Amino acid sequence: MNQNVIYVGLDVDDTQYHGAAFDQRTGETISFKCRPTLKGLVRQLEKLKASFNDCHLIVCYEASYIGFCLQRDLTEAGYHCDVIAPGSIPRKGGSKSVKTDRIDALDLAQFHAKNLLTIVQPPDAMMEQDRDLLRSRQHTMQRLGDVRRHLQSLLRRHGLYYRSENKTRTHWTKHHYCWLERTTEDCEGSLKVNLQLLLKQIKALDEVLAIYTQEIDAMAARPEYRAPASALTCYKGIKNLFALT
C-alpha cells in the first residue's frame, strides 16, 4: 500500500521553529511551532505522523545561516529533509504586507509538494566546515576594508594626505605603513590615540588574514581538493582562494 506523502515546511531561527504540514490529496494543513532544538522538532513531527495516518513526511527548509546541520540531524533521526535554494522560492504577488513565519512555512510545504523548488545538494560536515573557513576569511577581509576606509577618512579630515606627500604611491604597502606610523607619532591628543588604535586593528587583521591564507593553501593541497584546485590555478591570476571558492 502506498503511503500518503505529507510535505512539511520549516521556518527556522534562533528563537523558534515554525512549521506547516500540507496534505496534497486533501488540502489539509496543520501548523505548529516549537523550541529551536532537534528534540522539540522531532516531537512535533511524531505528532504529525499520528495526525496523518500511514504517512511519509518530507521536510524542507530554506538555506540560511543555519547551514545543513539540521538536515543532517533529521536524516540521522530517520526523516527525509531537503534544503531549498532561496532564489527558487516563488514570491506571491500582492502578499508583501502579509508575511509571517507560519505563512512562510506553509508556502514552502505547498511549493515543495508542487515540485516548484530547487533542492540544494548538501555537503558533508567536513566540506561545510571548509566553506565556513572561506566565509570567515571573507568576513575578516570586509572588516579590514571597513577599518582601512575609516582610517583614511580620519586622515583626510585632518588634512593628512599620503599620496600628495609621496607622489601617489600605492596604499597599504610597506612604505605606506611606515608613513602611517610616522604620521601617527607626529600627531597629538585624541587624534594620535585614535590613529594608534586603528593601526593596531589593521595590523591584527592583516595577521589573521595571513593565517587564513596559510590554512587555505593547506586545504587546496588536500587529496579531495588537489585535482580541481590545480585545474583552476593553472590559469594566470587564479590562486587557491578563488579556486576553492
PDB file of C-alpha atoms in Angstrom:
ATOM      1  CA  MET A   1       0.000   0.000   0.000  1.00  0.00           C
ATOM      2  CA  ASN A   2       1.381   3.409  -0.979  1.00  0.00           C
ATOM      3  CA  GLN A   3       1.895   5.807   1.884  1.00  0.00           C
ATOM      4  CA  ASN A   4       0.454   9.281   1.669  1.00  0.00           C
ATOM      5  CA  VAL A   5       3.219  11.890   1.394  1.00  0.00           C
ATOM      6  CA  ILE A   6       2.916  14.861   3.747  1.00  0.00           C
ATOM      7  CA  TYR A   7       5.102  17.862   2.952  1.00  0.00           C
ATOM      8  CA  VAL A   8       6.385  19.848   5.918  1.00  0.00           C
ATOM      9  CA  GLY A   9       7.862  23.339   5.538  1.00  0.00           C
ATOM     10  CA  LEU A  10      10.007  24.842   8.285  1.00  0.00           C
ATOM     11  CA  ASP A  11      10.860  28.455   9.008  1.00  0.00           C
ATOM     12  CA  VAL A  12      13.870  28.294  11.321  1.00  0.00           C
ATOM     13  CA  ASP A  13      15.501  30.913  13.506  1.00  0.00           C
ATOM     14  CA  ASP A  14      17.318  31.144  16.828  1.00  0.00           C
ATOM     15  CA  THR A  15      14.225  31.614  18.963  1.00  0.00           C
ATOM     16  CA  GLN A  16      11.626  29.275  17.483  1.00  0.00           C
ATOM     17  CA  TYR A  17      10.873  26.823  14.688  1.00  0.00           C
ATOM     18  CA  HIS A  18       7.613  27.395  12.823  1.00  0.00           C
ATOM     19  CA  GLY A  19       6.319  24.507  10.743  1.00  0.00           C
ATOM     20  CA  ALA A  20       3.392  23.685   8.485  1.00  0.00           C
ATOM     21  CA  ALA A  21       2.325  20.308   7.140  1.00  0.00           C
ATOM     22  CA  PHE A  22       0.417  20.003   3.854  1.00  0.00           C
ATOM     23  CA  ASP A  23      -1.576  17.013   2.589  1.00  0.00           C
ATOM     24  CA  GLN A  24      -1.686  17.358  -1.183  1.00  0.00           C
ATOM     25  CA  ARG A  25      -4.530  14.844  -1.544  1.00  0.00           C
ATOM     26  CA  THR A  26      -6.998  16.606   0.739  1.00  0.00           C
ATOM     27  CA  GLY A  27      -5.546  20.127   1.041  1.00  0.00           C
ATOM     28  CA  GLU A  28      -5.472  19.778   4.830  1.00  0.00           C
ATOM     29  CA  THR A  29      -2.829  21.801   6.655  1.00  0.00           C
ATOM     30  CA  ILE A  30      -1.520  21.671  10.196  1.00  0.00           C
ATOM     31  CA  SER A  31       0.708  24.388  11.657  1.00  0.00           C
ATOM     32  CA  PHE A  32       2.957  24.056  14.675  1.00  0.00           C
ATOM     33  CA  LYS A  33       5.822  25.749  16.458  1.00  0.00           C
ATOM     34  CA  CYS A  34       8.460  24.514  18.864  1.00  0.00           C
ATOM     35  CA  ARG A  35      11.710  25.424  20.543  1.00  0.00           C
ATOM     36  CA  PRO A  36      14.703  25.513  18.159  1.00  0.00           C
ATOM     37  CA  THR A  37      16.006  22.077  19.155  1.00  0.00           C
ATOM     38  CA  LEU A  38      16.080  18.741  17.367  1.00  0.00           C
ATOM     39  CA  LYS A  39      14.244  17.082  20.247  1.00  0.00           C
ATOM     40  CA  GLY A  40      11.393  19.599  20.115  1.00  0.00           C
ATOM     41  CA  LEU A  41      11.123  19.352  16.333  1.00  0.00           C
ATOM     42  CA  VAL A  42      11.100  15.545  16.294  1.00  0.00           C
ATOM     43  CA  ARG A  43       8.344  15.588  18.902  1.00  0.00           C
ATOM     44  CA  GLN A  44       6.208  17.753  16.599  1.00  0.00           C
ATOM     45  CA  LEU A  45       6.953  15.546  13.593  1.00  0.00           C
ATOM     46  CA  GLU A  46       5.850  12.482  15.562  1.00  0.00           C
ATOM     47  CA  LYS A  47       2.579  14.268  16.332  1.00  0.00           C
ATOM     48  CA  LEU A  48       2.110  14.908  12.623  1.00  0.00           C
ATOM     49  CA  LYS A  49       2.591  11.219  11.888  1.00  0.00           C
ATOM     50  CA  ALA A  50      -0.157  10.442  14.375  1.00  0.00           C
ATOM     51  CA  SER A  51      -2.469  13.060  12.843  1.00  0.00           C
ATOM     52  CA  PHE A  52      -1.971  11.857   9.259  1.00  0.00           C
ATOM     53  CA  ASN A  53      -2.439   8.093   9.345  1.00  0.00           C
ATOM     54  CA  ASP A  54       0.125   5.962   7.497  1.00  0.00           C
ATOM     55  CA  CYS A  55       2.078   8.882   6.005  1.00  0.00           C
ATOM     56  CA  HIS A  56       5.608   9.628   4.912  1.00  0.00           C
ATOM     57  CA  LEU A  57       6.954  13.051   5.878  1.00  0.00           C
ATOM     58  CA  ILE A  58       9.140  15.114   3.543  1.00  0.00           C
ATOM     59  CA  VAL A  59      10.567  18.066   5.454  1.00  0.00           C
ATOM     60  CA  CYS A  60      12.225  21.114   3.921  1.00  0.00           C
ATOM     61  CA  TYR A  61      13.660  24.454   4.999  1.00  0.00           C
ATOM     62  CA  GLU A  62      15.269  27.403   3.265  1.00  0.00           C
ATOM     63  CA  ALA A  63      19.064  27.507   3.112  1.00  0.00           C
ATOM     64  CA  SER A  64      20.327  30.122   5.568  1.00  0.00           C
ATOM     65  CA  TYR A  65      22.929  30.752   8.256  1.00  0.00           C
ATOM     66  CA  ILE A  66      21.863  27.511   9.938  1.00  0.00           C
ATOM     67  CA  GLY A  67      23.566  25.591   7.153  1.00  0.00           C
ATOM     68  CA  PHE A  68      22.996  21.855   6.757  1.00  0.00           C
ATOM     69  CA  CYS A  69      23.322  20.754  10.382  1.00  0.00           C
ATOM     70  CA  LEU A  70      19.554  20.485  10.825  1.00  0.00           C
ATOM     71  CA  GLN A  71      19.268  18.483   7.609  1.00  0.00           C
ATOM     72  CA  ARG A  72      21.917  16.027   8.812  1.00  0.00           C
ATOM     73  CA  ASP A  73      20.314  15.732  12.256  1.00  0.00           C
ATOM     74  CA  LEU A  74      16.883  14.990  10.790  1.00  0.00           C
ATOM     75  CA  THR A  75      18.346  12.467   8.359  1.00  0.00           C
ATOM     76  CA  GLU A  76      20.055  10.654  11.243  1.00  0.00           C
ATOM     77  CA  ALA A  77      16.728  10.695  13.087  1.00  0.00           C
ATOM     78  CA  GLY A  78      15.104   8.894  10.138  1.00  0.00           C
ATOM     79  CA  TYR A  79      13.376  11.790   8.369  1.00  0.00           C
ATOM     80  CA  HIS A  80      13.701  12.911   4.777  1.00  0.00           C
ATOM     81  CA  CYS A  81      14.787  16.557   4.786  1.00  0.00           C
ATOM     82  CA  ASP A  82      15.605  18.835   1.850  1.00  0.00           C
ATOM     83  CA  VAL A  83      17.384  22.198   1.955  1.00  0.00           C
ATOM     84  CA  ILE A  84      15.872  24.672  -0.512  1.00  0.00           C
ATOM     85  CA  ALA A  85      17.724  27.254  -2.582  1.00  0.00           C
ATOM     86  CA  PRO A  86      16.305  30.662  -1.531  1.00  0.00           C
ATOM     87  CA  GLY A  87      16.272  32.014  -5.079  1.00  0.00           C
ATOM     88  CA  SER A  88      13.984  29.224  -6.253  1.00  0.00           C
ATOM     89  CA  ILE A  89      11.127  30.068  -3.874  1.00  0.00           C
ATOM     90  CA  PRO A  90       8.255  31.722  -5.801  1.00  0.00           C
ATOM     91  CA  ARG A  91       7.049  35.041  -4.460  1.00  0.00           C
ATOM     92  CA  LYS A  92       3.316  35.548  -4.332  1.00  0.00           C
ATOM     93  CA  GLY A  93       2.149  38.814  -5.843  1.00  0.00           C
ATOM     94  CA  GLY A  94       0.384  41.230  -3.532  1.00  0.00           C
ATOM     95  CA  SER A  95       1.491  39.436  -0.357  1.00  0.00           C
ATOM     96  CA  LYS A  96       4.247  41.801   0.735  1.00  0.00           C
ATOM     97  CA  SER A  97       2.214  43.176   3.616  1.00  0.00           C
ATOM     98  CA  VAL A  98       1.278  39.676   4.857  1.00  0.00           C
ATOM     99  CA  LYS A  99       4.438  37.863   5.871  1.00  0.00           C
ATOM    100  CA  THR A 100       4.719  35.667   8.932  1.00  0.00           C
ATOM    101  CA  ASP A 101       6.833  32.663   9.830  1.00  0.00           C
ATOM    102  CA  ARG A 102       3.760  30.440   9.737  1.00  0.00           C
ATOM    103  CA  ILE A 103       2.800  31.574   6.235  1.00  0.00           C
ATOM    104  CA  ASP A 104       6.388  31.188   5.020  1.00  0.00           C
ATOM    105  CA  ALA A 105       6.473  27.621   6.339  1.00  0.00           C
ATOM    106  CA  LEU A 106       3.174  26.764   4.656  1.00  0.00           C
ATOM    107  CA  ASP A 107       4.346  28.271   1.366  1.00  0.00           C
ATOM    108  CA  LEU A 108       7.443  26.085   1.479  1.00  0.00           C
ATOM    109  CA  ALA A 109       5.384  22.955   2.086  1.00  0.00           C
ATOM    110  CA  GLN A 110       2.931  23.725  -0.740  1.00  0.00           C
ATOM    111  CA  PHE A 111       5.624  24.737  -3.227  1.00  0.00           C
ATOM    112  CA  HIS A 112       7.613  21.614  -2.433  1.00  0.00           C
ATOM    113  CA  ALA A 113       4.532  19.449  -2.955  1.00  0.00           C
ATOM    114  CA  LYS A 114       4.104  21.012  -6.408  1.00  0.00           C
ATOM    115  CA  ASN A 115       7.778  20.461  -7.279  1.00  0.00           C
ATOM    116  CA  LEU A 116       8.432  24.198  -7.651  1.00  0.00           C
ATOM    117  CA  LEU A 117      11.593  24.351  -5.526  1.00  0.00           C
ATOM    118  CA  THR A 118      15.260  23.659  -6.194  1.00  0.00           C
ATOM    119  CA  ILE A 119      16.925  21.358  -3.701  1.00  0.00           C
ATOM    120  CA  VAL A 120      20.473  22.171  -2.630  1.00  0.00           C
ATOM    121  CA  GLN A 121      22.873  19.248  -2.632  1.00  0.00           C
ATOM    122  CA  PRO A 122      24.086  19.035   0.994  1.00  0.00           C
ATOM    123  CA  PRO A 123      27.841  18.831   1.567  1.00  0.00           C
ATOM    124  CA  ASP A 124      29.322  16.546   4.179  1.00  0.00           C
ATOM    125  CA  ALA A 125      30.218  18.021   7.575  1.00  0.00           C
ATOM    126  CA  MET A 126      33.907  18.455   6.692  1.00  0.00           C
ATOM    127  CA  MET A 127      33.176  20.328   3.469  1.00  0.00           C
ATOM    128  CA  GLU A 128      30.735  22.611   5.282  1.00  0.00           C
ATOM    129  CA  GLN A 129      33.481  23.440   7.787  1.00  0.00           C
ATOM    130  CA  ASP A 130      35.805  24.253   4.871  1.00  0.00           C
ATOM    131  CA  ARG A 131      33.161  26.549   3.389  1.00  0.00           C
ATOM    132  CA  ASP A 132      32.805  28.300   6.732  1.00  0.00           C
ATOM    133  CA  LEU A 133      36.560  28.897   6.804  1.00  0.00           C
ATOM    134  CA  LEU A 134      36.368  30.599   3.402  1.00  0.00           C
ATOM    135  CA  ARG A 135      33.387  32.687   4.515  1.00  0.00           C
ATOM    136  CA  SER A 136      35.151  33.728   7.708  1.00  0.00           C
ATOM    137  CA  ARG A 137      38.171  34.815   5.698  1.00  0.00           C
ATOM    138  CA  GLN A 138      35.891  36.924   3.501  1.00  0.00           C
ATOM    139  CA  HIS A 139      34.215  38.421   6.586  1.00  0.00           C
ATOM    140  CA  THR A 140      37.632  39.308   8.023  1.00  0.00           C
ATOM    141  CA  MET A 141      38.578  40.935   4.704  1.00  0.00           C
ATOM    142  CA  GLN A 142      35.419  43.058   4.847  1.00  0.00           C
ATOM    143  CA  ARG A 143      36.223  44.140   8.419  1.00  0.00           C
ATOM    144  CA  LEU A 144      39.733  45.081   7.347  1.00  0.00           C
ATOM    145  CA  GLY A 145      38.346  47.153   4.489  1.00  0.00           C
ATOM    146  CA  ASP A 146      35.964  48.965   6.838  1.00  0.00           C
ATOM    147  CA  VAL A 147      38.734  49.875   9.294  1.00  0.00           C
ATOM    148  CA  ARG A 148      41.050  50.989   6.489  1.00  0.00           C
ATOM    149  CA  ARG A 149      38.372  53.256   4.999  1.00  0.00           C
ATOM    150  CA  HIS A 150      37.644  54.710   8.431  1.00  0.00           C
ATOM    151  CA  LEU A 151      41.334  55.446   8.933  1.00  0.00           C
ATOM    152  CA  GLN A 152      41.613  57.099   5.524  1.00  0.00           C
ATOM    153  CA  SER A 153      38.590  59.293   6.238  1.00  0.00           C
ATOM    154  CA  LEU A 154      40.063  60.311   9.578  1.00  0.00           C
ATOM    155  CA  LEU A 155      43.342  61.316   7.921  1.00  0.00           C
ATOM    156  CA  ARG A 156      41.554  63.355   5.243  1.00  0.00           C
ATOM    157  CA  ARG A 157      39.513  65.228   7.832  1.00  0.00           C
ATOM    158  CA  HIS A 158      42.769  66.343   9.432  1.00  0.00           C
ATOM    159  CA  GLY A 159      44.487  67.298   6.177  1.00  0.00           C
ATOM    160  CA  LEU A 160      46.879  64.342   6.073  1.00  0.00           C
ATOM    161  CA  TYR A 161      47.290  63.023   2.520  1.00  0.00           C
ATOM    162  CA  TYR A 162      49.693  60.180   1.818  1.00  0.00           C
ATOM    163  CA  ARG A 163      49.553  60.355  -1.973  1.00  0.00           C
ATOM    164  CA  SER A 164      50.143  64.084  -2.233  1.00  0.00           C
ATOM    165  CA  GLU A 165      53.178  63.773   0.019  1.00  0.00           C
ATOM    166  CA  ASN A 166      54.589  60.674  -1.699  1.00  0.00           C
ATOM    167  CA  LYS A 167      53.818  61.134  -5.405  1.00  0.00           C
ATOM    168  CA  THR A 168      50.708  58.899  -5.495  1.00  0.00           C
ATOM    169  CA  ARG A 169      52.308  55.760  -4.129  1.00  0.00           C
ATOM    170  CA  THR A 170      50.047  52.732  -3.614  1.00  0.00           C
ATOM    171  CA  HIS A 171      48.248  52.409  -0.304  1.00  0.00           C
ATOM    172  CA  TRP A 172      48.760  49.579   2.208  1.00  0.00           C
ATOM    173  CA  THR A 173      52.307  48.775   1.147  1.00  0.00           C
ATOM    174  CA  LYS A 174      55.302  48.634   3.490  1.00  0.00           C
ATOM    175  CA  HIS A 175      56.126  52.233   2.562  1.00  0.00           C
ATOM    176  CA  HIS A 176      52.544  53.318   3.340  1.00  0.00           C
ATOM    177  CA  TYR A 177      52.583  51.635   6.751  1.00  0.00           C
ATOM    178  CA  CYS A 178      55.868  53.393   7.598  1.00  0.00           C
ATOM    179  CA  TRP A 179      54.294  56.722   6.633  1.00  0.00           C
ATOM    180  CA  LEU A 180      51.253  55.970   8.795  1.00  0.00           C
ATOM    181  CA  GLU A 181      53.434  55.215  11.807  1.00  0.00           C
ATOM    182  CA  ARG A 182      55.493  58.400  11.348  1.00  0.00           C
ATOM    183  CA  THR A 183      52.364  60.482  10.835  1.00  0.00           C
ATOM    184  CA  THR A 184      50.753  58.990  13.927  1.00  0.00           C
ATOM    185  CA  GLU A 185      53.801  59.805  16.065  1.00  0.00           C
ATOM    186  CA  ASP A 186      53.670  63.431  14.887  1.00  0.00           C
ATOM    187  CA  CYS A 187      50.030  63.811  15.977  1.00  0.00           C
ATOM    188  CA  GLU A 188      48.818  64.751  19.441  1.00  0.00           C
ATOM    189  CA  GLY A 189      45.887  64.176  21.753  1.00  0.00           C
ATOM    190  CA  SER A 190      42.878  62.086  20.806  1.00  0.00           C
ATOM    191  CA  LEU A 191      43.875  62.001  17.136  1.00  0.00           C
ATOM    192  CA  LYS A 192      47.125  60.233  17.994  1.00  0.00           C
ATOM    193  CA  VAL A 193      45.363  57.714  20.237  1.00  0.00           C
ATOM    194  CA  ASN A 194      42.697  57.099  17.598  1.00  0.00           C
ATOM    195  CA  LEU A 195      45.230  56.511  14.828  1.00  0.00           C
ATOM    196  CA  GLN A 196      47.290  54.198  17.036  1.00  0.00           C
ATOM    197  CA  LEU A 197      44.257  52.063  17.862  1.00  0.00           C
ATOM    198  CA  LEU A 198      43.109  51.909  14.242  1.00  0.00           C
ATOM    199  CA  LEU A 199      46.591  50.916  13.084  1.00  0.00           C
ATOM    200  CA  LYS A 200      46.682  48.234  15.766  1.00  0.00           C
ATOM    201  CA  GLN A 201      43.389  46.801  14.497  1.00  0.00           C
ATOM    202  CA  ILE A 202      44.571  46.841  10.882  1.00  0.00           C
ATOM    203  CA  LYS A 203      47.826  45.055  11.698  1.00  0.00           C
ATOM    204  CA  ALA A 204      45.981  42.445  13.761  1.00  0.00           C
ATOM    205  CA  LEU A 205      43.542  41.778  10.917  1.00  0.00           C
ATOM    206  CA  ASP A 206      46.452  41.568   8.464  1.00  0.00           C
ATOM    207  CA  GLU A 207      47.987  38.849  10.645  1.00  0.00           C
ATOM    208  CA  VAL A 208      44.702  36.948  10.842  1.00  0.00           C
ATOM    209  CA  LEU A 209      44.305  37.101   7.055  1.00  0.00           C
ATOM    210  CA  ALA A 210      47.822  35.742   6.610  1.00  0.00           C
ATOM    211  CA  ILE A 211      46.898  32.752   8.800  1.00  0.00           C
ATOM    212  CA  TYR A 212      43.696  32.220   6.802  1.00  0.00           C
ATOM    213  CA  THR A 213      45.763  32.224   3.601  1.00  0.00           C
ATOM    214  CA  GLN A 214      48.094  29.570   5.020  1.00  0.00           C
ATOM    215  CA  GLU A 215      45.141  27.388   6.014  1.00  0.00           C
ATOM    216  CA  ILE A 216      43.512  27.795   2.595  1.00  0.00           C
ATOM    217  CA  ASP A 217      46.751  26.839   0.812  1.00  0.00           C
ATOM    218  CA  ALA A 218      46.966  23.743   3.007  1.00  0.00           C
ATOM    219  CA  MET A 219      43.323  22.951   2.252  1.00  0.00           C
ATOM    220  CA  ALA A 220      43.954  23.171  -1.501  1.00  0.00           C
ATOM    221  CA  ALA A 221      46.683  20.540  -1.138  1.00  0.00           C
ATOM    222  CA  ARG A 222      44.356  18.000   0.473  1.00  0.00           C
ATOM    223  CA  PRO A 223      43.512  14.955  -1.696  1.00  0.00           C
ATOM    224  CA  GLU A 224      39.829  15.840  -2.140  1.00  0.00           C
ATOM    225  CA  TYR A 225      40.617  19.338  -3.453  1.00  0.00           C
ATOM    226  CA  ARG A 226      44.041  18.953  -5.071  1.00  0.00           C
ATOM    227  CA  ALA A 227      42.919  18.000  -8.589  1.00  0.00           C
ATOM    228  CA  PRO A 228      40.076  20.531  -9.075  1.00  0.00           C
ATOM    229  CA  ALA A 229      42.080  23.337  -7.427  1.00  0.00           C
ATOM    230  CA  SER A 230      45.093  22.636  -9.650  1.00  0.00           C
ATOM    231  CA  ALA A 231      42.870  22.643 -12.719  1.00  0.00           C
ATOM    232  CA  LEU A 232      41.902  26.242 -11.930  1.00  0.00           C
ATOM    233  CA  THR A 233      45.138  27.641 -10.523  1.00  0.00           C
ATOM    234  CA  CYS A 234      46.980  26.724 -13.722  1.00  0.00           C
ATOM    235  CA  TYR A 235      45.301  29.797 -15.236  1.00  0.00           C
ATOM    236  CA  LYS A 236      47.003  33.135 -14.755  1.00  0.00           C
ATOM    237  CA  GLY A 237      45.549  35.214 -11.938  1.00  0.00           C
ATOM    238  CA  ILE A 238      43.710  32.347 -10.211  1.00  0.00           C
ATOM    239  CA  LYS A 239      45.025  31.371  -6.787  1.00  0.00           C
ATOM    240  CA  ASN A 240      43.894  28.819  -4.220  1.00  0.00           C
ATOM    241  CA  LEU A 241      41.383  31.150  -2.567  1.00  0.00           C
ATOM    242  CA  PHE A 242      39.460  31.767  -5.779  1.00  0.00           C
ATOM    243  CA  ALA A 243      39.768  28.134  -6.880  1.00  0.00           C
ATOM    244  CA  LEU A 244      38.349  26.754  -3.631  1.00  0.00           C
ATOM    245  CA  THR A 245      35.595  29.368  -3.506  1.00  0.00           C
TER     246      THR A 245
END
